[in-house]
Amino acid sequence: MRHIAIIGSGPAGYYTAEAAQKQFGDDVRVDVIDRLPVPYGLIRFGVAPDHQSIKAVSRRYEGVALSENVRFVGNVMVGEDISIDELLGMYDAVILATGAPNDRDLGIPGSDLPGVFGSAAFVGWYNGHPDFADLEPPLEGKHVVIVGNGNVALDVARILSKTRVELGGSDIVSHALDMLETANTEEVTILGRRGPHQIAMTPKELGELGHLERACPYVDRADLPDEGEDMLLEPGLRKSVTCLREFAAIPESYRATKPISIEFDFFAAPVAIEGNGKVERIIVERTELDSELRSRGTGETYAIDCSMVVACIGYQTPSIEGVPYEHGRGRFANVEGRILPGLYCVGWARRGPSGTIGTNRPDGYMIIEAVADDIADGAGKQGRAALDELLEQRGIQIVKFSDWKKIEEAEIARAREGAPREKFVRIEDMIKAAN
Ligand code: NAP
C-alpha cells in the first residue's frame, strides 16, 4: 500500500489525487489536507463569484473526494498543527499543492497605506475567505485604481462595476454585496506598465467589460499600435487586442450614459502612493518599452486622485518551515516538482501563478508519475492511521468530506434568492455547521 498526503484541496490538489487514483488504483490511500474546513481553494476563494460555470469544476473534484481511497482532512494547518518532517515520517510522498494565496508586494513608497490592497485580500473579501472577511475596503470614494493587466484586474474591475441585479446568480458574500451597493465608484482606472500588445488578459474576460449595465470601458486610441501589427500576435492575444480596439471605438455619447467609466491607462507604472493616513492619490510614471519589451520609465509622472488601490500583480506561495523556497519567484524550489526525497510540489506552488485551472491537470498527472517512479510499492508507512493518532493527541478536530457536505448544505439553505449559496466566512461557523 502507498500512502500519499496532498497539502491543499484546490485544483492542483484534486487533480493530483485523481491522478494518484488512476495510477495506483486500490493500492493507494490519499489524504488531501487543507488548513480550512472547506475544500476547493482557488475555486471557492479565487474564481470570481459571477463565474459560476468555472466553479462547476468542483463537481469533478467531488467525484474524486467521494471515492474510497481519497479522504479530505480539513482544518489542519501544515507547518503549525503538524510539521513537514512528521508528515514525511507517515506518508511515502507528501505533495505540496498549496497554490499561491499570498499577494506579491507592490514595493513602492506608500503601498502600506490603509486603502491599498493586494488582489488576494480584495478578492478574498468578496469571495468570503475567512482571512479577509473584515477587510472593509473604503468604497465611499469616486475613483479606484487597479494595478496590473491580467485577468484578476478584470475580475476586480467587473465586480466593482456590476449592479446587485447583475450579481444576482453569483455567490458573492452578502457583506461584500451590501457594501458594493452603497459604493460611490464613478471611475475605475486599470494601470498597465506596458502596452496593449503586452496584456495578460483573455478575450472572454475582456469582452465582459463591454456588456455591463452601468459601466463602460475606455481605451485611448493613441495607445493602440498600428492594426497591422496585431497579425504578429498569437491568436488569443490578437482577440484580446481586438476587444481593446472595440472599446476605443465606443462613442462618447454612449459612454456618457454609463455612470461608471473603466479606463485603461497603458504605459503607466505606479511609483508611489500618497495620502494623509490613507490613500489619496497614486503617482504614476509614463513608461515606454525597451528592445526586449520590458517597461522603462520616461521620467514623466502624474498623479491620479483615488481612495483605493487594488494591486492585481500576481501571487506567491507561502513558505513552510524546512521547505526550500525560491524567493524571487515566490514558489517552492523544485526540479520538475521534486523538492526533497519524498517531498514534491504541484500547480502554482511548483510553477508560480500562471495558466488556467485546467493547466493543473497535466501538472498533477506529471507529479504522480514522478512519485510512482520514486516510491515503488511504498515503504510500509502508516499513513492516515498515524496522522489521526497525532492530531487526536494534539486536540485538533479534523473536518471530513461528509462534514463539508453538511456545511455546504447549510450554505445552500441560507442562500439569497437566486444565489447558489451564502458562504460562511468564519471558521467557527463552518465548524458549527459541520457538527
Ligand atoms: P498575471 O496574469 O500574471 O498578470 C499580472 C499583471 O500585473 C501583468 O500585467 C504584470 O505586468 C503586472 N505587474 C506585475 N508586477 C507589477 C508591478 N510591480 N507594477 C505594475 N504592474 C505589475 O496575474 P493575475 O491577473 O493575478 O492572474 C493569475 C493567473 O490566474 C493568470 O494565469 C490568469 O490568467 C489566471 N486567471 C484566470 C481567470 C479566468 O480565466 N477567468 C481569472 C483570473 C485569473 P507585466 O506583464 O509587465 O509583468
Coordinates of C-alpha atoms and ligand atoms in Angstrom, one line a residue:
M1 CA 0.0 0.0 0.0
R2 CA 1.2 3.5 -0.8
H3 CA 0.3 6.5 1.4
I4 CA 0.2 9.9 -0.1
A5 CA -0.5 13.3 1.6
I6 CA -1.5 16.2 -0.6
I7 CA -1.4 19.6 1.1
G8 CA -4.1 21.9 -0.4
S9 CA -7.5 21.0 -1.8
G10 CA -7.7 23.4 -4.7
P11 CA -7.4 22.4 -8.4
A12 CA -3.8 21.2 -8.1
G13 CA -4.6 19.1 -5.1
Y14 CA -7.6 17.3 -6.5
Y15 CA -6.2 16.8 -10.0
T16 CA -3.2 15.2 -8.3
A17 CA -5.5 13.0 -6.1
E18 CA -7.3 12.0 -9.3
A19 CA -4.0 11.1 -11.0
A20 CA -3.0 9.0 -8.0
Q21 CA -6.2 7.0 -8.1
K22 CA -5.7 6.4 -11.9
Q23 CA -2.1 5.4 -11.4
F24 CA -2.3 3.2 -8.4
G25 CA -6.0 2.0 -8.3
D26 CA -6.8 0.4 -5.0
D27 CA -3.2 0.3 -3.9
V28 CA -3.1 3.9 -2.6
R29 CA -4.5 5.9 0.2
V30 CA -4.6 9.6 -0.4
D31 CA -5.2 12.3 2.3
V32 CA -6.0 15.7 0.9
I33 CA -5.2 18.1 3.8
D34 CA -6.4 21.7 4.0
R35 CA -6.0 24.4 6.6
L36 CA -9.6 25.4 6.2
P37 CA -12.7 23.3 7.0
V38 CA -13.9 23.7 3.4
P39 CA -12.4 22.3 0.2
Y40 CA -11.5 23.6 -3.3
G41 CA -9.1 26.5 -2.5
L42 CA -8.9 28.8 -5.6
I43 CA -12.3 27.6 -6.9
R44 CA -14.1 28.8 -3.8
F45 CA -11.9 31.8 -2.9
G46 CA -10.2 32.9 -6.2
V47 CA -12.5 32.3 -9.1
A48 CA -14.9 35.3 -9.5
P49 CA -18.3 34.8 -7.8
D50 CA -20.1 35.7 -11.1
H51 CA -18.2 32.9 -13.0
Q52 CA -20.2 30.0 -11.7
S53 CA -19.6 27.9 -14.7
I54 CA -15.9 27.9 -14.0
K55 CA -16.6 27.0 -10.3
A56 CA -18.6 24.0 -11.5
V57 CA -15.4 22.1 -12.0
S58 CA -15.6 21.3 -8.2
R59 CA -18.2 18.6 -9.1
R60 CA -15.4 16.7 -10.8
Y61 CA -13.2 17.1 -7.6
E62 CA -16.2 15.9 -5.5
G63 CA -16.2 12.7 -7.6
V64 CA -12.6 12.2 -6.6
A65 CA -13.2 13.2 -2.9
L66 CA -16.0 10.7 -2.5
S67 CA -14.1 7.7 -3.7
E68 CA -12.9 5.1 -1.1
N69 CA -9.2 5.7 -1.3
V70 CA -9.2 9.6 -1.1
R71 CA -10.0 11.4 2.1
F72 CA -10.4 15.1 2.8
V73 CA -8.8 16.3 6.0
G74 CA -9.9 19.9 6.7
N75 CA -9.0 22.3 9.5
V76 CA -5.3 21.2 9.7
M77 CA -2.5 23.7 9.2
V78 CA 0.6 22.1 7.9
G79 CA 3.6 23.8 9.4
E80 CA 1.7 24.6 12.6
D81 CA -0.5 21.7 13.6
I82 CA 1.9 19.2 12.1
S83 CA 5.3 19.6 10.5
I84 CA 6.5 18.5 7.1
D85 CA 9.0 16.2 8.8
E86 CA 6.2 14.5 10.8
L87 CA 4.2 14.0 7.6
L88 CA 7.3 12.6 5.8
G89 CA 7.5 10.0 8.5
M90 CA 3.9 8.9 7.9
Y91 CA 3.5 9.1 4.1
D92 CA 5.5 7.7 1.2
A93 CA 5.0 11.0 -0.6
V94 CA 4.0 14.5 0.6
I95 CA 2.9 16.8 -2.2
L96 CA 2.5 20.5 -1.6
A97 CA -0.5 21.8 -3.6
T98 CA -0.8 25.0 -1.6
G99 CA -1.3 27.3 -4.5
A100 CA -0.3 30.9 -4.3
P101 CA -2.7 32.6 -1.9
N102 CA -0.4 35.5 -0.8
D103 CA -0.1 38.8 -2.6
R104 CA 3.1 40.0 -4.2
D105 CA 4.3 43.2 -2.8
L106 CA 3.9 46.3 -4.9
G107 CA 7.1 47.5 -3.3
I108 CA 6.6 51.3 -3.7
P109 CA 6.5 54.0 -1.1
G110 CA 3.0 54.3 0.4
S111 CA 2.0 50.8 -0.6
D112 CA 1.3 50.0 3.1
L113 CA -1.2 52.9 3.5
P114 CA -4.8 52.0 4.5
G115 CA -6.8 51.6 1.3
V116 CA -4.1 49.7 -0.6
F117 CA -4.9 46.1 -1.0
G118 CA -3.5 43.2 -2.9
S119 CA -5.9 41.2 -5.0
A120 CA -5.7 38.1 -2.8
A121 CA -7.1 40.2 0.0
F122 CA -9.7 42.1 -2.1
V123 CA -10.9 39.0 -4.0
G124 CA -10.8 37.1 -0.7
W125 CA -13.0 39.7 0.8
Y126 CA -15.8 39.4 -1.8
N127 CA -15.4 35.7 -2.0
G128 CA -15.8 35.1 1.7
H129 CA -12.3 34.0 2.7
P130 CA -12.1 33.9 6.5
D131 CA -8.8 35.8 6.5
F132 CA -10.3 38.8 4.7
A133 CA -13.9 38.9 5.9
D134 CA -13.2 42.0 8.0
L135 CA -11.3 43.9 5.3
E136 CA -13.9 46.8 5.0
P137 CA -12.4 48.4 1.8
P138 CA -13.1 52.2 1.5
L139 CA -15.7 52.3 -1.2
E140 CA -17.0 55.8 -0.5
G141 CA -14.6 57.4 -2.9
K142 CA -15.3 58.1 -6.6
H143 CA -12.1 56.7 -8.0
V144 CA -10.5 53.3 -7.7
V145 CA -7.1 52.4 -9.2
I146 CA -6.3 48.8 -10.2
V147 CA -2.7 47.9 -10.9
G148 CA -1.9 45.2 -13.4
N149 CA -3.1 44.0 -16.8
G150 CA -4.1 40.4 -16.0
N151 CA -7.4 38.6 -15.7
V152 CA -7.6 39.3 -11.9
A153 CA -7.6 43.1 -12.7
L154 CA -10.6 42.4 -14.9
D155 CA -12.4 40.4 -12.2
V156 CA -11.9 43.2 -9.7
A157 CA -13.0 45.9 -12.2
R158 CA -16.1 43.9 -13.1
I159 CA -17.1 43.2 -9.5
L160 CA -16.7 46.9 -8.6
S161 CA -18.9 47.8 -11.5
K162 CA -21.7 45.3 -11.5
T163 CA -25.1 46.1 -10.0
R164 CA -26.8 44.0 -7.4
V165 CA -29.1 42.5 -10.1
E166 CA -26.1 41.6 -12.3
L167 CA -24.5 39.8 -9.3
G168 CA -27.8 38.0 -8.7
G169 CA -26.8 34.5 -9.6
S170 CA -23.4 34.8 -8.1
D171 CA -22.2 33.6 -4.7
I172 CA -20.6 36.9 -3.7
V173 CA -20.9 37.1 0.0
S174 CA -23.6 39.3 1.4
H175 CA -21.3 41.6 3.4
A176 CA -19.5 42.5 0.1
L177 CA -22.6 42.8 -1.9
D178 CA -24.2 45.2 0.6
M179 CA -21.0 47.4 0.7
L180 CA -20.6 47.4 -3.0
E181 CA -24.2 48.5 -3.4
T182 CA -23.5 51.7 -1.3
A183 CA -20.2 52.4 -3.1
N184 CA -19.8 55.8 -4.9
T185 CA -17.4 54.5 -7.6
E186 CA -17.6 56.5 -10.8
E187 CA -14.2 55.7 -12.2
V188 CA -12.0 52.6 -12.2
T189 CA -8.5 53.1 -13.8
I190 CA -6.6 50.0 -14.8
L191 CA -2.9 50.7 -14.9
G192 CA -0.7 48.7 -17.2
R193 CA 3.0 49.2 -17.0
R194 CA 3.3 48.0 -20.6
G195 CA 1.1 48.4 -23.7
P196 CA -2.0 46.8 -25.3
H197 CA 0.2 44.1 -27.0
Q198 CA 1.6 43.0 -23.7
I199 CA -1.6 42.4 -21.7
A200 CA -2.2 39.1 -19.9
M201 CA -6.0 39.4 -20.3
T202 CA -8.0 36.8 -22.2
P203 CA -10.7 37.8 -24.7
K204 CA -13.7 36.4 -22.9
E205 CA -12.9 38.1 -19.7
L206 CA -12.1 41.4 -21.5
G207 CA -15.3 41.2 -23.6
E208 CA -17.4 41.0 -20.4
L209 CA -16.5 44.6 -19.7
G210 CA -18.3 45.7 -22.8
H211 CA -21.6 44.4 -21.6
L212 CA -22.1 45.9 -18.2
E213 CA -25.3 47.6 -17.2
R214 CA -23.8 50.7 -15.6
A215 CA -20.2 50.8 -16.7
C216 CA -18.4 51.3 -19.9
P217 CA -14.7 50.6 -20.8
Y218 CA -12.5 53.3 -22.3
V219 CA -9.3 52.8 -24.3
D220 CA -7.4 55.8 -25.8
R221 CA -6.9 55.1 -29.5
A222 CA -3.5 56.8 -29.3
D223 CA -2.2 53.9 -27.1
L224 CA -3.0 51.2 -29.7
P225 CA -0.3 50.1 -32.1
D226 CA -1.0 50.1 -35.8
E227 CA -3.6 47.5 -36.6
G228 CA -1.4 45.6 -39.0
E229 CA 0.9 44.8 -36.1
D230 CA -1.8 42.7 -34.5
M231 CA -1.2 40.0 -37.1
L232 CA 2.1 39.2 -35.4
L233 CA 0.3 38.3 -32.1
E234 CA -0.7 34.8 -31.1
P235 CA -4.4 34.3 -31.8
G236 CA -5.7 34.6 -28.2
L237 CA -3.8 37.8 -27.6
R238 CA -4.9 39.1 -31.0
K239 CA -8.5 38.6 -30.0
S240 CA -7.9 40.5 -26.7
V241 CA -6.4 43.4 -28.6
T242 CA -9.4 43.4 -30.9
C243 CA -11.5 43.8 -27.8
L244 CA -9.4 46.8 -26.8
R245 CA -9.9 48.3 -30.3
E246 CA -13.7 47.9 -29.9
F247 CA -13.6 49.7 -26.6
A248 CA -11.6 52.5 -28.2
A249 CA -14.3 52.8 -30.8
I250 CA -17.2 53.2 -28.3
P251 CA -18.7 56.6 -29.0
E252 CA -18.5 59.3 -26.3
S253 CA -22.3 59.7 -26.5
Y254 CA -22.8 56.0 -25.3
R255 CA -20.1 56.3 -22.6
A256 CA -21.9 59.3 -21.2
T257 CA -25.0 57.1 -20.5
K258 CA -23.0 55.0 -18.0
P259 CA -22.3 56.2 -14.5
I260 CA -19.0 54.2 -14.2
S261 CA -16.1 54.5 -16.5
I262 CA -13.4 51.7 -16.6
E263 CA -10.4 53.4 -18.1
F264 CA -7.3 51.5 -19.4
D265 CA -4.2 53.6 -18.8
F266 CA -1.3 51.9 -20.6
F267 CA 2.4 52.6 -20.4
A268 CA 1.7 53.7 -16.8
A269 CA 3.7 52.3 -13.8
P270 CA 2.9 53.2 -10.2
V271 CA 5.9 54.8 -8.4
A272 CA 4.3 55.9 -5.1
I273 CA 1.1 56.1 -3.2
E274 CA 0.4 59.2 -1.1
G275 CA -2.1 60.4 1.4
N276 CA -2.6 61.6 4.9
G277 CA -3.1 58.3 6.9
K278 CA -4.9 56.8 3.9
V279 CA -4.8 56.6 0.2
E280 CA -5.5 59.9 -1.5
R281 CA -3.5 59.6 -4.8
I282 CA -1.2 57.4 -6.7
I283 CA 1.8 58.7 -8.5
V284 CA 2.3 57.1 -11.9
E285 CA 5.3 57.3 -14.3
R286 CA 4.8 57.2 -18.0
T287 CA 6.7 54.3 -19.5
E288 CA 7.9 53.0 -22.8
L289 CA 9.1 49.6 -24.0
D290 CA 12.8 48.7 -24.3
S291 CA 14.1 46.5 -27.1
E292 CA 13.2 43.4 -25.0
L293 CA 9.6 44.7 -24.5
R294 CA 10.2 45.4 -20.8
S295 CA 8.8 48.7 -19.4
R296 CA 11.1 51.5 -18.5
G297 CA 10.3 54.9 -17.0
T298 CA 10.4 58.0 -19.1
G299 CA 10.7 60.4 -16.1
E300 CA 7.3 61.9 -16.8
T301 CA 5.0 61.5 -13.8
Y302 CA 1.4 62.4 -12.9
A303 CA -1.0 61.9 -10.0
I304 CA -4.3 60.2 -10.0
D305 CA -6.6 61.1 -7.1
C306 CA -8.1 58.0 -5.7
S307 CA -9.4 56.5 -2.5
M308 CA -8.5 52.8 -3.0
V309 CA -5.8 50.9 -4.9
V310 CA -6.0 47.2 -5.7
A311 CA -2.7 45.7 -6.8
C312 CA -3.5 42.7 -9.1
I313 CA 0.1 41.9 -9.9
G314 CA 0.3 38.2 -9.2
Y315 CA 0.6 36.0 -6.2
Q316 CA 3.1 33.9 -4.2
T317 CA 3.2 30.7 -2.4
P318 CA 3.5 30.9 1.4
S319 CA 6.7 29.3 2.6
I320 CA 6.7 26.4 5.1
E321 CA 9.4 25.9 7.6
G322 CA 12.0 23.5 6.4
V323 CA 11.0 23.6 2.8
P324 CA 13.4 25.1 0.3
Y325 CA 11.9 28.2 -1.3
E326 CA 12.7 30.3 -4.3
H327 CA 12.1 33.9 -3.1
G328 CA 12.4 35.7 -6.4
R329 CA 9.7 33.6 -8.0
G330 CA 7.5 33.1 -4.9
R331 CA 7.3 29.3 -5.1
F332 CA 9.0 26.2 -3.7
A333 CA 12.5 25.5 -5.0
N334 CA 12.0 22.3 -7.1
V335 CA 13.2 20.4 -10.1
E336 CA 10.1 19.3 -12.1
G337 CA 8.2 19.1 -8.9
R338 CA 10.7 17.3 -6.7
I339 CA 11.8 19.3 -3.7
L340 CA 13.5 16.8 -1.3
P341 CA 13.3 13.0 -1.1
G342 CA 9.6 12.2 -0.5
L343 CA 8.6 15.9 -0.8
Y344 CA 7.0 17.3 -4.0
C345 CA 5.1 20.3 -5.2
V346 CA 2.5 20.8 -7.9
G347 CA 0.4 23.5 -9.5
W348 CA 1.1 27.2 -8.6
A349 CA 3.3 26.0 -5.7
R350 CA 5.5 24.4 -8.3
R351 CA 5.3 26.7 -11.3
G352 CA 4.2 30.1 -9.9
P353 CA 0.8 31.7 -10.5
S354 CA 0.2 31.3 -14.2
G355 CA -2.1 29.3 -16.5
T356 CA -5.7 28.3 -16.2
I357 CA -7.4 25.9 -13.8
G358 CA -7.0 23.1 -16.4
T359 CA -3.2 23.6 -16.6
N360 CA -3.1 21.9 -13.2
R361 CA -4.4 18.7 -14.5
P362 CA -1.4 17.7 -16.6
D363 CA 0.7 19.0 -13.7
G364 CA -1.0 16.6 -11.3
Y365 CA -0.5 13.6 -13.6
M366 CA 3.2 14.5 -14.1
I367 CA 3.9 14.7 -10.4
I368 CA 2.2 11.3 -9.8
E369 CA 4.4 9.7 -12.5
A370 CA 7.4 11.1 -10.6
V371 CA 6.0 9.7 -7.3
A372 CA 5.4 6.3 -8.9
D373 CA 9.0 6.2 -10.1
D374 CA 10.3 7.1 -6.7
I375 CA 8.2 5.2 -4.2
A376 CA 7.7 1.8 -5.9
D377 CA 5.2 -0.2 -3.7
G378 CA 5.6 2.0 -0.7
A379 CA 7.8 1.6 2.4
G380 CA 5.3 0.2 4.8
K381 CA 4.5 3.6 6.4
Q382 CA 1.3 4.0 8.4
G383 CA -0.3 6.9 6.5
R384 CA -3.7 8.2 7.8
A385 CA -3.7 6.0 10.9
A386 CA -0.6 7.8 12.2
L387 CA -2.0 11.2 11.2
D388 CA -5.2 10.6 13.0
E389 CA -3.4 9.5 16.2
L390 CA -1.1 12.5 16.2
L391 CA -3.9 15.0 15.6
E392 CA -6.0 13.5 18.2
Q393 CA -3.2 13.8 20.7
R394 CA -2.9 17.5 19.8
G395 CA -6.6 18.0 20.2
I396 CA -7.2 19.0 16.6
Q397 CA -10.6 18.3 15.2
I398 CA -10.4 17.3 11.6
V399 CA -13.2 18.1 9.2
K400 CA -14.1 15.2 6.9
F401 CA -15.7 15.4 3.5
S402 CA -19.0 14.3 5.0
D403 CA -18.7 17.2 7.4
W404 CA -18.1 19.6 4.5
K405 CA -21.2 18.3 2.8
K406 CA -23.1 19.4 5.9
I407 CA -21.5 22.9 5.7
E408 CA -22.4 23.0 2.0
E409 CA -26.0 22.0 2.7
A410 CA -26.3 24.8 5.3
E411 CA -24.7 27.3 2.9
I412 CA -27.3 26.4 0.2
A413 CA -30.1 26.6 2.7
R414 CA -29.2 30.2 3.7
A415 CA -28.6 31.5 0.2
R416 CA -30.1 34.8 -1.0
E417 CA -32.9 34.3 -3.5
G418 CA -31.3 33.3 -6.9
A419 CA -27.8 32.7 -5.4
P420 CA -26.3 29.2 -5.2
R421 CA -25.1 29.6 -1.6
E422 CA -24.3 32.0 1.2
K423 CA -20.8 31.1 2.3
F424 CA -19.9 31.0 6.0
V425 CA -17.0 33.4 6.4
R426 CA -15.9 32.5 9.9
I427 CA -14.2 29.2 10.6
E428 CA -16.2 28.7 13.9
D429 CA -19.4 29.0 11.9
M430 CA -18.2 26.4 9.4
I431 CA -17.3 24.0 12.2
K432 CA -20.6 24.6 13.9
A433 CA -22.5 23.8 10.6
A434 CA -20.3 20.6 10.3
N435 CA -21.3 19.5 13.7
Ligands
NAP1 P1 -1.0 37.9 -14.3 O1 -1.8 37.3 -15.4 O2 0.4 37.4 -14.1 O3 -1.0 39.5 -14.5 C1 -0.2 40.3 -13.7 C2 -0.1 41.7 -14.2 O4 0.5 42.5 -13.3 C3 0.7 41.8 -15.5 O5 0.0 42.7 -16.4 C4 2.0 42.4 -15.0 O6 2.7 43.2 -16.0 C5 1.5 43.3 -13.9 N1 2.5 43.6 -12.9 C6 3.3 42.7 -12.2 N2 4.1 43.4 -11.4 C7 3.8 44.7 -11.5 C8 4.3 45.9 -10.9 N3 5.2 45.8 -9.9 N4 3.8 47.0 -11.3 C9 2.8 47.1 -12.2 N5 2.3 46.0 -12.9 C10 2.8 44.8 -12.5 O7 -1.7 37.7 -12.9 P2 -3.2 37.6 -12.4 O8 -4.0 38.6 -13.1 O9 -3.1 37.7 -11.0 O10 -3.7 36.2 -12.8 C11 -3.0 35.0 -12.3 C12 -3.4 33.8 -13.1 O11 -4.8 33.4 -13.0 C13 -3.2 34.0 -14.6 O12 -2.8 32.9 -15.2 C14 -4.6 34.4 -15.1 O13 -4.9 34.2 -16.4 C15 -5.4 33.4 -14.2 N6 -6.8 33.9 -14.1 C16 -7.7 33.5 -15.0 C17 -9.0 33.9 -14.9 C18 -10.0 33.4 -15.9 O14 -9.6 32.6 -16.8 N7 -11.3 33.9 -15.9 C19 -9.4 34.8 -14.0 C20 -8.5 35.3 -13.0 C21 -7.2 34.8 -13.1 P3 3.9 42.6 -16.8 O15 3.3 41.8 -17.9 O16 4.5 43.9 -17.3 O17 4.8 41.8 -15.9

